[in-house]
PDB file of C-alpha atoms in Angstrom:
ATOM      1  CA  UNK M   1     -25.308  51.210 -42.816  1.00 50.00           C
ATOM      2  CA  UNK M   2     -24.941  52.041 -38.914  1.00 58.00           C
ATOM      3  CA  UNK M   3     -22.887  50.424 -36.771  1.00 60.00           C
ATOM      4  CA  UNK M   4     -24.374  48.436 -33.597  1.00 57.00           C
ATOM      5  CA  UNK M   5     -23.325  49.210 -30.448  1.00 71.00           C
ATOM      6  CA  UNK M   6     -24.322  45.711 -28.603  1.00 81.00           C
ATOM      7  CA  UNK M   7     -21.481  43.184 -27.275  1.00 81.00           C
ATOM      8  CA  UNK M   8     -22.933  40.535 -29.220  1.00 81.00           C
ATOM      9  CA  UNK M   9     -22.370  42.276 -32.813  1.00 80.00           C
ATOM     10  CA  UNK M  10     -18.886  43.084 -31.962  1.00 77.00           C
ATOM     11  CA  UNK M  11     -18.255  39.497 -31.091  1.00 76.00           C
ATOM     12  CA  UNK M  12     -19.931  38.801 -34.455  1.00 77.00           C
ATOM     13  CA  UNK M  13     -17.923  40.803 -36.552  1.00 75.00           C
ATOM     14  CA  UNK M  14     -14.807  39.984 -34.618  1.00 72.00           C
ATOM     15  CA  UNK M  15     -15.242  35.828 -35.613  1.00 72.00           C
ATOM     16  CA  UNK M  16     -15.757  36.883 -38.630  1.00 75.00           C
ATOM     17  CA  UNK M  17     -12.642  38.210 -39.157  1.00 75.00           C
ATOM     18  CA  UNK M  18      -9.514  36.353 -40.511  1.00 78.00           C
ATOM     19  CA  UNK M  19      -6.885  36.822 -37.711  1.00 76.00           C
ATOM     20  CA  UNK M  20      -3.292  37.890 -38.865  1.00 83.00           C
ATOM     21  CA  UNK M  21      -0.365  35.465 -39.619  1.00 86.00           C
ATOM     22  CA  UNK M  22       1.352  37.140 -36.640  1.00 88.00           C
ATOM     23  CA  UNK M  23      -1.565  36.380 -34.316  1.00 83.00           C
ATOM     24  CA  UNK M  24      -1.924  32.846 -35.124  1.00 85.00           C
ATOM     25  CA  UNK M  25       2.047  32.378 -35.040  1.00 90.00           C
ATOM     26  CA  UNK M  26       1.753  34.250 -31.441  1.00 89.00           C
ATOM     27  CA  UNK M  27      -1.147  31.968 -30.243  1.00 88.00           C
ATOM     28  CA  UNK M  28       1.053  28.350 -31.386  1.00 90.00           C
ATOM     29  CA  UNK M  29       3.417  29.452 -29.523  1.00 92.00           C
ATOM     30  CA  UNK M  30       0.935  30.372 -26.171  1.00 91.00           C
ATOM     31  CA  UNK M  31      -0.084  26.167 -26.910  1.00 90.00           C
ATOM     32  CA  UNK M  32       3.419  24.772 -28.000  1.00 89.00           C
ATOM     33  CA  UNK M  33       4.506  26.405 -24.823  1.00 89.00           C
ATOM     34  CA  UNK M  34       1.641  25.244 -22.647  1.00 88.00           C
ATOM     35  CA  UNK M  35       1.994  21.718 -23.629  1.00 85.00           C
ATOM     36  CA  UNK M  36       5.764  21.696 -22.695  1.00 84.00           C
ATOM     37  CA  UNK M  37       5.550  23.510 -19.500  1.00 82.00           C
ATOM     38  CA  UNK M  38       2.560  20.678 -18.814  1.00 79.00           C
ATOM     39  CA  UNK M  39       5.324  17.789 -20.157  1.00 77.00           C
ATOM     40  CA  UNK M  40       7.644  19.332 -17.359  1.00 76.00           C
ATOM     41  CA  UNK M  41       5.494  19.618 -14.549  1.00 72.00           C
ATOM     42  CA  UNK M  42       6.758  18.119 -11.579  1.00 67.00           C
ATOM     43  CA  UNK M  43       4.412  15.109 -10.185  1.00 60.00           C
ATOM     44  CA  UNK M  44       2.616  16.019  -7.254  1.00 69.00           C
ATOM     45  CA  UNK M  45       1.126  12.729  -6.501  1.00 80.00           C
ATOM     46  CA  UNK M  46       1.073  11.068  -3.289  1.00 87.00           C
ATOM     47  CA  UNK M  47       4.171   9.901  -1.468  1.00 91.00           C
ATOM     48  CA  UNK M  48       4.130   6.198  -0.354  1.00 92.00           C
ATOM     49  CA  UNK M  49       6.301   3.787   1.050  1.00 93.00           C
ATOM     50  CA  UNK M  50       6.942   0.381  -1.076  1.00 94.00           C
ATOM     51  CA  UNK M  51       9.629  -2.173  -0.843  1.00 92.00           C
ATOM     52  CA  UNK M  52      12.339  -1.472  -2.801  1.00 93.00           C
ATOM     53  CA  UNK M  53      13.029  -5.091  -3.239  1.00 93.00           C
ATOM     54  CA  UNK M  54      11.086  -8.924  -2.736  1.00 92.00           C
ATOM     55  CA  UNK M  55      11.203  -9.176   1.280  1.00 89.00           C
ATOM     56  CA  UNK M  56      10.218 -12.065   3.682  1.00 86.00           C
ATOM     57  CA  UNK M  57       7.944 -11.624   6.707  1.00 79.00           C
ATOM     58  CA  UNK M  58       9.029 -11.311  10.082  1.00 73.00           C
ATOM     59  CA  UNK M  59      12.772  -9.322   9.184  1.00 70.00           C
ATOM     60  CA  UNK M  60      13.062  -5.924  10.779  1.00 79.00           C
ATOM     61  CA  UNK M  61      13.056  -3.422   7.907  1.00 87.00           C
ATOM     62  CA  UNK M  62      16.124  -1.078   7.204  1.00 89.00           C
ATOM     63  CA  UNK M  63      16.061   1.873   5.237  1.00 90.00           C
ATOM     64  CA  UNK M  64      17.159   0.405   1.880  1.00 93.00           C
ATOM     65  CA  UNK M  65      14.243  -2.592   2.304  1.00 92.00           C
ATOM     66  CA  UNK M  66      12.423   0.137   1.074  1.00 93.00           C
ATOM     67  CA  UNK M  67      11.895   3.774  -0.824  1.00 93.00           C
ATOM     68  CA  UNK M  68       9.378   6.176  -1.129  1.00 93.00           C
ATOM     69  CA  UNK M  69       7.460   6.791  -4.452  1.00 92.00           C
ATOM     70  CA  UNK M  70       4.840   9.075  -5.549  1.00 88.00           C
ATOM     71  CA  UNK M  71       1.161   7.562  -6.379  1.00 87.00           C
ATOM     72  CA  UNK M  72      -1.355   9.397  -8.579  1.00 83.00           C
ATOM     73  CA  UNK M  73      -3.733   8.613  -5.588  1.00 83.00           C
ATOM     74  CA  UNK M  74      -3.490   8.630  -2.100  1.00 84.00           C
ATOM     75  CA  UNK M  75      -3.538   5.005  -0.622  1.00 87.00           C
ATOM     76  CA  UNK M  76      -5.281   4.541   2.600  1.00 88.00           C
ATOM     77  CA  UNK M  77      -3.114   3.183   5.889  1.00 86.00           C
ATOM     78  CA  UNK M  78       0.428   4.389   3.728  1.00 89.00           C
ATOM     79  CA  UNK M  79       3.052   6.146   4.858  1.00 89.00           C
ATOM     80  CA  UNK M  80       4.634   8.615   3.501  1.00 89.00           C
ATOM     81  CA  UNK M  81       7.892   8.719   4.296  1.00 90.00           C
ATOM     82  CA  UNK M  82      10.435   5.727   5.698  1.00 89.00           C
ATOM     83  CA  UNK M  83      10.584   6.580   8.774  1.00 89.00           C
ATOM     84  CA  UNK M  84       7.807   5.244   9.951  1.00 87.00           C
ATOM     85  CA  UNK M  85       8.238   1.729   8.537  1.00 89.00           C
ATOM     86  CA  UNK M  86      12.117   1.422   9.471  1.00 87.00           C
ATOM     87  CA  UNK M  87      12.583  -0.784  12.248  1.00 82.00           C
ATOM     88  CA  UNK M  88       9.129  -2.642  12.326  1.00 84.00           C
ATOM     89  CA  UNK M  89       8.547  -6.124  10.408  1.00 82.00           C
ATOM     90  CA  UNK M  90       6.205  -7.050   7.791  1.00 84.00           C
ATOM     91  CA  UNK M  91       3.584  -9.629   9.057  1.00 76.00           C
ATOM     92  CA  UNK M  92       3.359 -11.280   5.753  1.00 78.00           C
ATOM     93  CA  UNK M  93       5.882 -11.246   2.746  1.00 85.00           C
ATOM     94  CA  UNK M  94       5.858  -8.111   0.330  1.00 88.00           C
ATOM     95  CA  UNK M  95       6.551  -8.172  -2.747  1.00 91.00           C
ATOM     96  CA  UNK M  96       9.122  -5.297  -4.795  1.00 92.00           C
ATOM     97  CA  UNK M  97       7.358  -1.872  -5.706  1.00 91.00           C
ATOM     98  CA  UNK M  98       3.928  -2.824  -3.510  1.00 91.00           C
ATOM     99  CA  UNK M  99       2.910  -0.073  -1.279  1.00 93.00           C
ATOM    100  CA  UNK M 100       3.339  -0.771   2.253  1.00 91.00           C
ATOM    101  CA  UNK M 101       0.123   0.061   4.844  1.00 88.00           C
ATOM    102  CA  UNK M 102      -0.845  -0.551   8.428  1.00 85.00           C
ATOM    103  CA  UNK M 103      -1.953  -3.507   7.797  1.00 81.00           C
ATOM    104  CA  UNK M 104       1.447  -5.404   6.332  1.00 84.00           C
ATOM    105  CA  UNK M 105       3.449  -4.091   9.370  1.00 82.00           C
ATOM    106  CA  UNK M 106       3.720  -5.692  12.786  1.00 71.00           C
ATOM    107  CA  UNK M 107       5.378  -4.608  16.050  1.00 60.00           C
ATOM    108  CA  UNK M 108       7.491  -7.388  17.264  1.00 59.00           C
ATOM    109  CA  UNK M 109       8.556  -6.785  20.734  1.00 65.00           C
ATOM    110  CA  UNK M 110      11.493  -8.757  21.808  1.00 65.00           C
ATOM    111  CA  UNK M 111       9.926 -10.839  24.056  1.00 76.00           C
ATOM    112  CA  UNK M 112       7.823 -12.043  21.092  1.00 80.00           C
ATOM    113  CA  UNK M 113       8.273 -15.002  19.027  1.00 81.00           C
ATOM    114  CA  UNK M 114       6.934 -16.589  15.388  1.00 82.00           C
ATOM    115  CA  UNK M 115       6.645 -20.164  15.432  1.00 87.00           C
ATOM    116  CA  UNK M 116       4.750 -22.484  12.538  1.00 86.00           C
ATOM    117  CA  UNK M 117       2.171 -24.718  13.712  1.00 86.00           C
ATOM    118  CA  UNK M 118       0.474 -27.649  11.652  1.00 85.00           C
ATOM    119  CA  UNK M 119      -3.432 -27.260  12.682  1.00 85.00           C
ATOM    120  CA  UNK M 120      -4.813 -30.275  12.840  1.00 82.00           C
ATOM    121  CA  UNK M 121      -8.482 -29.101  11.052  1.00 79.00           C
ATOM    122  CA  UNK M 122      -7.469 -28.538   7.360  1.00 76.00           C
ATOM    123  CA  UNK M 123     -10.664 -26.839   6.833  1.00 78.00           C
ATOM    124  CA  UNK M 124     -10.267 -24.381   9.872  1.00 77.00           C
ATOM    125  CA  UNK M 125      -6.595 -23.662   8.198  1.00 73.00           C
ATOM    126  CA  UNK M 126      -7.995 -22.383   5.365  1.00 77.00           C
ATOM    127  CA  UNK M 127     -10.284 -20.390   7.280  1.00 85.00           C
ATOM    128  CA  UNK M 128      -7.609 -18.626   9.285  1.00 85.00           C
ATOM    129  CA  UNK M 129      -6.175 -15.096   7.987  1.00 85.00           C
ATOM    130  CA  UNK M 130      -3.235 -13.226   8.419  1.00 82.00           C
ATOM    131  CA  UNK M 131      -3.696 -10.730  10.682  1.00 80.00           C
ATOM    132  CA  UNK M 132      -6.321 -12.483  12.656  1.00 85.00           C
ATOM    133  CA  UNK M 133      -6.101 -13.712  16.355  1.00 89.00           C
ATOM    134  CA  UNK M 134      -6.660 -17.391  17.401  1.00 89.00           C
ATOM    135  CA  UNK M 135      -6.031 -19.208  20.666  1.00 89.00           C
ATOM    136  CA  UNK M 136      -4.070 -22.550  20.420  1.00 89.00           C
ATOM    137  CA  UNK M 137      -5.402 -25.530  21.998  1.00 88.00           C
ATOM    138  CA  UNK M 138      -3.242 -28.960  22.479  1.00 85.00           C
ATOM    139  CA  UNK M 139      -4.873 -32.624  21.914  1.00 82.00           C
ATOM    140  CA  UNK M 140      -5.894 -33.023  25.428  1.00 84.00           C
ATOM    141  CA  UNK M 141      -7.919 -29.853  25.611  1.00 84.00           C
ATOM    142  CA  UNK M 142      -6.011 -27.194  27.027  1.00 86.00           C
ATOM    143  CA  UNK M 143      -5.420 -24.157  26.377  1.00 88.00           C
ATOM    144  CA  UNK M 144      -1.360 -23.746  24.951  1.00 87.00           C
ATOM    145  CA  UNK M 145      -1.668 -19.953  24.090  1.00 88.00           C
ATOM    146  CA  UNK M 146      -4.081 -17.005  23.868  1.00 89.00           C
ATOM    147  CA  UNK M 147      -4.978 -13.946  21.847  1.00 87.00           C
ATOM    148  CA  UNK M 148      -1.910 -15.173  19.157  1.00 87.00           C
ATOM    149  CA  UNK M 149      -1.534 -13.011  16.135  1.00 85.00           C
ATOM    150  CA  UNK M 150      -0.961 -14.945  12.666  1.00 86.00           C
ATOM    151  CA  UNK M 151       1.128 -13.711  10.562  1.00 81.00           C
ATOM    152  CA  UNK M 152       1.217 -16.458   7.719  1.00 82.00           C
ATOM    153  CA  UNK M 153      -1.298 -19.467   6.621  1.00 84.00           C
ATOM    154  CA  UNK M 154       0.207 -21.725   4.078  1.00 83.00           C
ATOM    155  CA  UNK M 155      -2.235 -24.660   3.520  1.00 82.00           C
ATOM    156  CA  UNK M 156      -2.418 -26.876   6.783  1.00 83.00           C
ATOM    157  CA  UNK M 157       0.521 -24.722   8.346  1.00 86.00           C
ATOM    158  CA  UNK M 158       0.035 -21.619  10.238  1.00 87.00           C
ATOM    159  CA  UNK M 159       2.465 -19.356  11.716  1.00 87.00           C
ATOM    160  CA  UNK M 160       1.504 -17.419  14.784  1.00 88.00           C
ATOM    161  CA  UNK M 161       3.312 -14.605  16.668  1.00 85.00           C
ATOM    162  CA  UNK M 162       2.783 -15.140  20.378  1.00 86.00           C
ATOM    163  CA  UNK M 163       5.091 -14.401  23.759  1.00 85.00           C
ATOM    164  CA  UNK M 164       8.163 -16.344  23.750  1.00 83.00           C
ATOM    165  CA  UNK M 165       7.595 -18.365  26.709  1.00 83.00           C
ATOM    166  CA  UNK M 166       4.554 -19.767  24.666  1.00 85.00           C
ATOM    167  CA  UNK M 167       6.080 -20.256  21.466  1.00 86.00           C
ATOM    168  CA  UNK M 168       8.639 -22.647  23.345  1.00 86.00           C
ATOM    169  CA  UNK M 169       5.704 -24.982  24.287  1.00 87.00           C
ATOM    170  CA  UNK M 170       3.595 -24.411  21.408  1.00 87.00           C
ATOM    171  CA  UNK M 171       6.697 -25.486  19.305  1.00 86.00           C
ATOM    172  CA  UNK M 172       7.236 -28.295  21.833  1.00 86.00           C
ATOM    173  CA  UNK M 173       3.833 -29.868  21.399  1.00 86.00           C
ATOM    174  CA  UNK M 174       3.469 -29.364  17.261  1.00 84.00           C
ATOM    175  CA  UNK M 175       6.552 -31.778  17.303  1.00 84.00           C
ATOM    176  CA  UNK M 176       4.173 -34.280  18.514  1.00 82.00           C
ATOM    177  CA  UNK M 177       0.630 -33.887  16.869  1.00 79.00           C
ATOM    178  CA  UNK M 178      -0.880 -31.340  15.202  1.00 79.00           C
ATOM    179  CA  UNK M 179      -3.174 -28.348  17.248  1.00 85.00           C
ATOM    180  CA  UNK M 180      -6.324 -26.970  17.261  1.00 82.00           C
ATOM    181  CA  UNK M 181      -6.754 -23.133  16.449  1.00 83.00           C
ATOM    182  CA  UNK M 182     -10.365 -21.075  17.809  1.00 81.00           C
ATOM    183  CA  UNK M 183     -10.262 -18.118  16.210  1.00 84.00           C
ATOM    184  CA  UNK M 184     -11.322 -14.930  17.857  1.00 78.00           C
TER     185      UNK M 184
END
């Protein structure tokens, strides 16, 4: 008998081999090991933003209307840290633990102003989205406001975010009769 020389007859004669009790106690300790320094690995997901608790729309945030958390996956239009949220207002409620993105946030300047107005189409109210622009038009055909941004639809009732000089007379006439929306 002569022994081979090639790589693949050593690896042959190697898995043939029983290994020791020592080696197999060494190598379930290598996994038992692995498996807990894998149980303790820290989670380096994806920071987001979410609201720490139910919040309207409209309400400036503050820094304990929400807390960052980390996501397994990044969410497009999040932010990852509070800063950038605290101070703006959501545009439409948010519920607790939902990520916050672009889209739920709004820049209210102080000269702006939300006021709800009953639209006078229900079929155009259902139409309208949040986030979308729309001009409001009174009964008589003129123009009340332009380019308004709505922040809320709830059946026949929108509620629009528009320069507070409008939002006076816009108010004014929706005592009256209900308005026409065009969207944009």
């Amino acid at each position: 008998m002569t022994l081979s020389t090639s790589a693949l007859d050593r690896v042959r004669s190697l898995s043939r081999r029983r290994p020791s009790p020592a080696w197999r106690r060494f190598l379930a300790l290598g996994l038992a090991l692995l498996a807990l320094s894998t149980f303790f690995w820290p989670d380096v997901g994806h920071p987001a933003v979410v609201a720490s608790r139910d919040l309207p729309a409209g309400a400036p945030l503050t820094s304990s209307d929400v807390r960052v958390v980390s996501l397994a996956a990044p969410l497009p239009g999040s932010f990852p840290g509070s800063d950038a949220v605290v101070g703006r207002a959501l545009s439409s409620p948010a519920r607790a633990g939902v990520p916050l993105t672009d889209f739920d946030l709004s820049d209210v300047a102080p000269d702006q102003a939300s006021v709800a107005v009953r639209v006078a189409d229900q079929g155009l109210a259902a139409v309208v989205r949040p986030g979308g622009r729309v001009d409001v038009v009174s009964a008589s055909g003129e123009v009340v406001a332009e380019n308004a941004a709505v922040r809320e639809t709830r059946g026949q009732v929108v509620v629009l975010t528009l320069p507070r000089l409008n939002a006076t007379r816009v108010a004014a006439m929706s005592l009256d009769h209900a308005l026409a929306v065009t969207l944009r």
